[in-house]
Short mmCIF file of C-alpha atoms in Angstrom, two decimals:
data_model
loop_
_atom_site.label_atom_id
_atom_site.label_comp_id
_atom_site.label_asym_id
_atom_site.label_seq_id
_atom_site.Cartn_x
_atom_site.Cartn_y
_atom_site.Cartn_z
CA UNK A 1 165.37 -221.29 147.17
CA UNK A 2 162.54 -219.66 145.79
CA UNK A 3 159.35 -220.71 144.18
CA UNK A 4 156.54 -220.04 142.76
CA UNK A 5 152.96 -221.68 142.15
CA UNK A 6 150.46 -220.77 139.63
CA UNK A 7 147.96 -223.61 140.23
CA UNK A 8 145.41 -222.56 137.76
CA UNK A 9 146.56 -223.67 134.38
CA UNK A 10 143.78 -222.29 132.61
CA UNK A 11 140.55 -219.50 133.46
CA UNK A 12 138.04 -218.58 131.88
CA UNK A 13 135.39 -215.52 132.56
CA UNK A 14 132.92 -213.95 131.13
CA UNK A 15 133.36 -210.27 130.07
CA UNK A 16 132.70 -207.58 132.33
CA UNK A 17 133.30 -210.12 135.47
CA UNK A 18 135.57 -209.69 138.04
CA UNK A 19 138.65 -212.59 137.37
CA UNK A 20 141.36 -213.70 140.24
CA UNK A 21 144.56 -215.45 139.23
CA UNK A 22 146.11 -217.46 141.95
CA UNK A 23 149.59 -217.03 143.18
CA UNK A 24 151.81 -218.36 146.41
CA UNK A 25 155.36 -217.90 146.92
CA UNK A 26 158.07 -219.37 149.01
CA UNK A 27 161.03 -217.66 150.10
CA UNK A 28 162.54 -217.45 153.53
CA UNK A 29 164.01 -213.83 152.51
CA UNK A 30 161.91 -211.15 154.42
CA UNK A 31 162.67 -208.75 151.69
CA UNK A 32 161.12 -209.30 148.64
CA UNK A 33 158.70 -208.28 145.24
CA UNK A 34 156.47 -209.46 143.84
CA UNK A 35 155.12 -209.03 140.37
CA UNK A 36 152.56 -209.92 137.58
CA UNK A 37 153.05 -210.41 134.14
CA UNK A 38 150.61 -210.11 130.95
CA UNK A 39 151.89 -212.10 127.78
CA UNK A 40 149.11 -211.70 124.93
CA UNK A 41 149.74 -214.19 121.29
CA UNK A 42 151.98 -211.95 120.42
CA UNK A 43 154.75 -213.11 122.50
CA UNK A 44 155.85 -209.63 124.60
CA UNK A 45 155.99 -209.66 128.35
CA UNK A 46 154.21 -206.93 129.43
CA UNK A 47 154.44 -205.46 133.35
CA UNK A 48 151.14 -205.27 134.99
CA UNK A 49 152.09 -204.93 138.74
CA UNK A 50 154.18 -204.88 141.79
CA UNK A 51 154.11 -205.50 145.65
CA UNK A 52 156.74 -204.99 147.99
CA UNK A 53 156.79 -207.30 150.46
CA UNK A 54 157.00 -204.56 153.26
CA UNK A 55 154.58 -202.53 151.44
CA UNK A 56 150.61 -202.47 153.89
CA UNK A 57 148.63 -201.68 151.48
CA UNK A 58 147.35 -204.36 148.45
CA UNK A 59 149.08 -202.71 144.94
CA UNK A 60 146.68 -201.74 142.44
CA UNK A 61 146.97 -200.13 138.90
CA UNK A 62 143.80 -199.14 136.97
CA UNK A 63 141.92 -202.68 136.74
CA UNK A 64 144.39 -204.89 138.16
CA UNK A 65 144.54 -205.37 142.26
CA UNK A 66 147.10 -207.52 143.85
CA UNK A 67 145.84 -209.68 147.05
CA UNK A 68 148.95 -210.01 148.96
CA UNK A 69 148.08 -212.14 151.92
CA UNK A 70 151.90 -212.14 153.84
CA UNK A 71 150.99 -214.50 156.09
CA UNK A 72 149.76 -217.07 153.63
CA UNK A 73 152.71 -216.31 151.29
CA UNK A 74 150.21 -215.24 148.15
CA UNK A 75 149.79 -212.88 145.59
CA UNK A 76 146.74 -213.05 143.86
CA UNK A 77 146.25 -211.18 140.83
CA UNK A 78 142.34 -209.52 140.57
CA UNK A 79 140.98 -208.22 137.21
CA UNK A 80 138.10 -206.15 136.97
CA UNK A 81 135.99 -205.67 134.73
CA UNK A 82 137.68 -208.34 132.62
CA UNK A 83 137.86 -207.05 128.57
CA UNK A 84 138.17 -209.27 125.36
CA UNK A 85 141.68 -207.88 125.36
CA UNK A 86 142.40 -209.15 128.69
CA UNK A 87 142.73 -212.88 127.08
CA UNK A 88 146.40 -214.14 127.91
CA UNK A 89 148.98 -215.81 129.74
CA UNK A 90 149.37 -213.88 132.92
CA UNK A 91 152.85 -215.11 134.83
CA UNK A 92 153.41 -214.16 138.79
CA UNK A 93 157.05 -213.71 139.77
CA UNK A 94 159.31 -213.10 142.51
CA UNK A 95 162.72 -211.38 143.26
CA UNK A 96 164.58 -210.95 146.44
CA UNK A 97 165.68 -207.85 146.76
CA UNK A 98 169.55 -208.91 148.01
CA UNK A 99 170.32 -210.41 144.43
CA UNK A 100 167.22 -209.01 142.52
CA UNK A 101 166.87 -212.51 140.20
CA UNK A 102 163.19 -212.83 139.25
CA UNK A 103 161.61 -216.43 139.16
CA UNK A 104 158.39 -217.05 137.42
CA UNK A 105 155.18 -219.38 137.53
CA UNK A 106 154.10 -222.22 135.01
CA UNK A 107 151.85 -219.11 134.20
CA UNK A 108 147.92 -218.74 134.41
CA UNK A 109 146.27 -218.98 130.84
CA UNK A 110 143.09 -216.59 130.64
CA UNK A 111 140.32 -216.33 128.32
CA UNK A 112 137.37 -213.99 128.35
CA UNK A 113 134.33 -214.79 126.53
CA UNK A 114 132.48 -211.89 125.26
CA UNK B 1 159.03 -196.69 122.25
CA UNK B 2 160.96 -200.05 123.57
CA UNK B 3 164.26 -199.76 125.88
CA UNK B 4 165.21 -202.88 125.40
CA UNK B 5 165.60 -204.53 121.56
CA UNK B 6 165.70 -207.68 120.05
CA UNK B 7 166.40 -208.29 116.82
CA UNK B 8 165.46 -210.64 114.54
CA UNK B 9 161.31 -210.64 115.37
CA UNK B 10 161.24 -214.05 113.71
CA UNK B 11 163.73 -216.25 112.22
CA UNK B 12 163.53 -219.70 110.33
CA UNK B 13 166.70 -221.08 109.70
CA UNK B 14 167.95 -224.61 108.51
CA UNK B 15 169.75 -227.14 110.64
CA UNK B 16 173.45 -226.73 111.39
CA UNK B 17 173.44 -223.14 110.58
CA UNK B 18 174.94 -220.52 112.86
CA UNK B 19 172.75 -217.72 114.67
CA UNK B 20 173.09 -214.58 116.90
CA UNK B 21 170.29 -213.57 118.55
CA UNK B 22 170.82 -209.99 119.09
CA UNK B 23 169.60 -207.75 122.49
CA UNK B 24 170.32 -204.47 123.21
CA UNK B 25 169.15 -202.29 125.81
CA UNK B 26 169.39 -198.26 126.12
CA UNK B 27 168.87 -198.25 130.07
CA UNK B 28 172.53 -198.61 131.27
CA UNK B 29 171.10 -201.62 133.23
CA UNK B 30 173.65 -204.03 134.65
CA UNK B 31 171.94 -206.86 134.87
CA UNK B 32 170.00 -209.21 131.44
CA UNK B 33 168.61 -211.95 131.34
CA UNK B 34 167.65 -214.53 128.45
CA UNK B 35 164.62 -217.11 128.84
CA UNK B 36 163.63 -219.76 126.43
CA UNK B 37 160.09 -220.52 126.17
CA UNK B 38 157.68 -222.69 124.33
CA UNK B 39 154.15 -221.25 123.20
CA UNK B 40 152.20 -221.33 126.26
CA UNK B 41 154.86 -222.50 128.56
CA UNK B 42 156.77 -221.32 131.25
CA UNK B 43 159.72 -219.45 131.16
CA UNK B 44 163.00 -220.81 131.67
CA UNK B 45 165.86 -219.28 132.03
CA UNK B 46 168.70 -220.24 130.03
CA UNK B 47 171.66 -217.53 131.02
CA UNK B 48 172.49 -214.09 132.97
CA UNK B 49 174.59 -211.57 133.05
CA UNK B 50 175.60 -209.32 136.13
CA UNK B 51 177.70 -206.54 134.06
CA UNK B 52 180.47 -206.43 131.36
CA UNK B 53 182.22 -209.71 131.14
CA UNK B 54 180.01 -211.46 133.53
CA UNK B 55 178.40 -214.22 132.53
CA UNK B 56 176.42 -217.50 134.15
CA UNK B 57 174.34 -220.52 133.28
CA UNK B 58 170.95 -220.34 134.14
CA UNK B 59 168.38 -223.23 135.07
CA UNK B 60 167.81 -224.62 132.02
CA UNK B 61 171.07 -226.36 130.38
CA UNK B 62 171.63 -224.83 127.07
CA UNK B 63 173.78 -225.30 123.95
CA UNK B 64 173.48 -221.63 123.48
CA UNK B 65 176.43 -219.23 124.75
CA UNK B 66 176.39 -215.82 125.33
CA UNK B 67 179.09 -212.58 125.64
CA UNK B 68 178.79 -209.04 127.07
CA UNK B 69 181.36 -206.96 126.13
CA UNK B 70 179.53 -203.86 126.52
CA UNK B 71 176.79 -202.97 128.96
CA UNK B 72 174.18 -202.42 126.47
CA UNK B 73 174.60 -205.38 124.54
CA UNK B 74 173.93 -208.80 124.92
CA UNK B 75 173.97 -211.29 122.33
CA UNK B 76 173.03 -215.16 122.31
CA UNK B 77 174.60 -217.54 119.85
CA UNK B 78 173.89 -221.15 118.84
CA UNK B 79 176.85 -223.09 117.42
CA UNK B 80 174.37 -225.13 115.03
CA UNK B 81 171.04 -224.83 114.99
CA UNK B 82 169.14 -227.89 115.39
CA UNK B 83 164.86 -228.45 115.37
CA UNK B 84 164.93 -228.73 119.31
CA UNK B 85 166.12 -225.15 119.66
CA UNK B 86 162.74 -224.20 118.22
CA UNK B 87 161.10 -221.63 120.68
CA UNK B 88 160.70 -218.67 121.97
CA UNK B 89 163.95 -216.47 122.81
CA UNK B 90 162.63 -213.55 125.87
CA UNK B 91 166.04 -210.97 126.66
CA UNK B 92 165.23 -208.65 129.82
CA UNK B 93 167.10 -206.44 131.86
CA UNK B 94 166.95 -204.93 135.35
CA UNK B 95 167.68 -202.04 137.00
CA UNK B 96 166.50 -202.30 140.76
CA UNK B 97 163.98 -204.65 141.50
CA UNK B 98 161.26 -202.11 142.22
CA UNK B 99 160.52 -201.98 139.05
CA UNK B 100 161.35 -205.70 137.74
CA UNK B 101 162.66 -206.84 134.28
CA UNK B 102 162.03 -205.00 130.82
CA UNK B 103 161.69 -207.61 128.66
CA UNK B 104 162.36 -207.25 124.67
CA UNK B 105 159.89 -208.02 122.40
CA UNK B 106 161.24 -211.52 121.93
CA UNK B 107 162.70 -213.82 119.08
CA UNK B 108 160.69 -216.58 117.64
CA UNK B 109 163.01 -218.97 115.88
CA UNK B 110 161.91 -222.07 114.00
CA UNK B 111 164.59 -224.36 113.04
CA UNK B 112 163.94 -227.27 110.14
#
């Protein structure tokens, strides 16, 4: 079975600073995605980024950057540049692509302090 | 503009009344989901659907129960409402999992 581990429950940074969010997965499937989600106060789950697990090259979208370390089994969410707006809970999850059913983290809760 | 909807945004209701929780998606995805989650907590999931007339359990044990009798559409009920069933209601739906769940905006029901 799957599973994954968000061992941070809370970070906090200061604005402007680079920010990682820890993430390690289990899954004996060698096909597989990984993902990061942003959930602000407002409730919304909001799609930051993605990794394939065959894909060589770490993922990255504008100021997010995903560490994936395959051999270590982790996904590591980066945020640069961190912004006021960047305060949230930030979830990692992962789906195997033969049944597609995502599983989620306890979740990471940031705050930035301006 | 959102693909996938849930309707209501927030609800308060009294104990022992009955409540749909409604989600609809425009995507023509096969597969949705619905999570229950406290403020700050994890998500669980509570049940998920794999098409019209499918329907499973999830993790979390629920007294909710859900139907899909068209692909767009999938509602959650509770029989009667009790205080425990106060949280956070996430719907999502996916495609392929390139791309991973679109989640609704989500329903946050109080019940006293």
């Amino acid at each position: 079975a799957q599973k994954i581990t968000q061992t941070q429950p809370g970070m906090f940074v200061q604005e402007k600073e680079a920010v990682t969010l820890d993430c390690t997965y289990d899954t004996s499937d060698p096909s597989y995605g990984l993902f990061w989600y942003k959930q602000p106060s407002s409730g919304e789950m909001i799609f930051l980024i993605y990794q394939g697990s065959y894909d060589q090259q770490n993922a990255t979208e504008g100021r997010y950057s995903l560490n994936f370390q395959k051999a270590r089994k982790s996904a590591n969410l980066v945020i640069s540049a961190s912004q006021l707006g960047d305060s949230a809970m930030y979830f990692c999850a992962m789906s195997e692509l033969w049944n597609n059913d995502m599983r989620f983290g306890a979740g990471t809760r940031l705050t930035v302090k301006p | 503009e959102a693909d996938i909807y849930q309707t209501p945004r927030y609800l308060v209701i009294g104990t022992g009344k009955k409540i749909t929780l409604e989600c609809s998606q425009t995507m023509g995805h096969d597969k949705m989901y619905w999570y229950q989650q406290d403020p700050g907590m994890e998500l669980h999931l509570i049940h998920y659907s794999y098409g019209v007339n499918s329907t499973e359990k999830g993790d979390l044990s629920s007294e909710s129960t859900v139907s899909r009798i068209r692909t767009e559409h999938f509602p959650l009920t509770l029989e009667s409402a009790r205080p425990s069933h106060t949280s956070q209601y996430l719907c999502a739906s996916s495609g392929t999992a390139i791309y991973g769940y679109t989640f609704g905006s989500g329903t946050r029901l109080t019940v006293v």
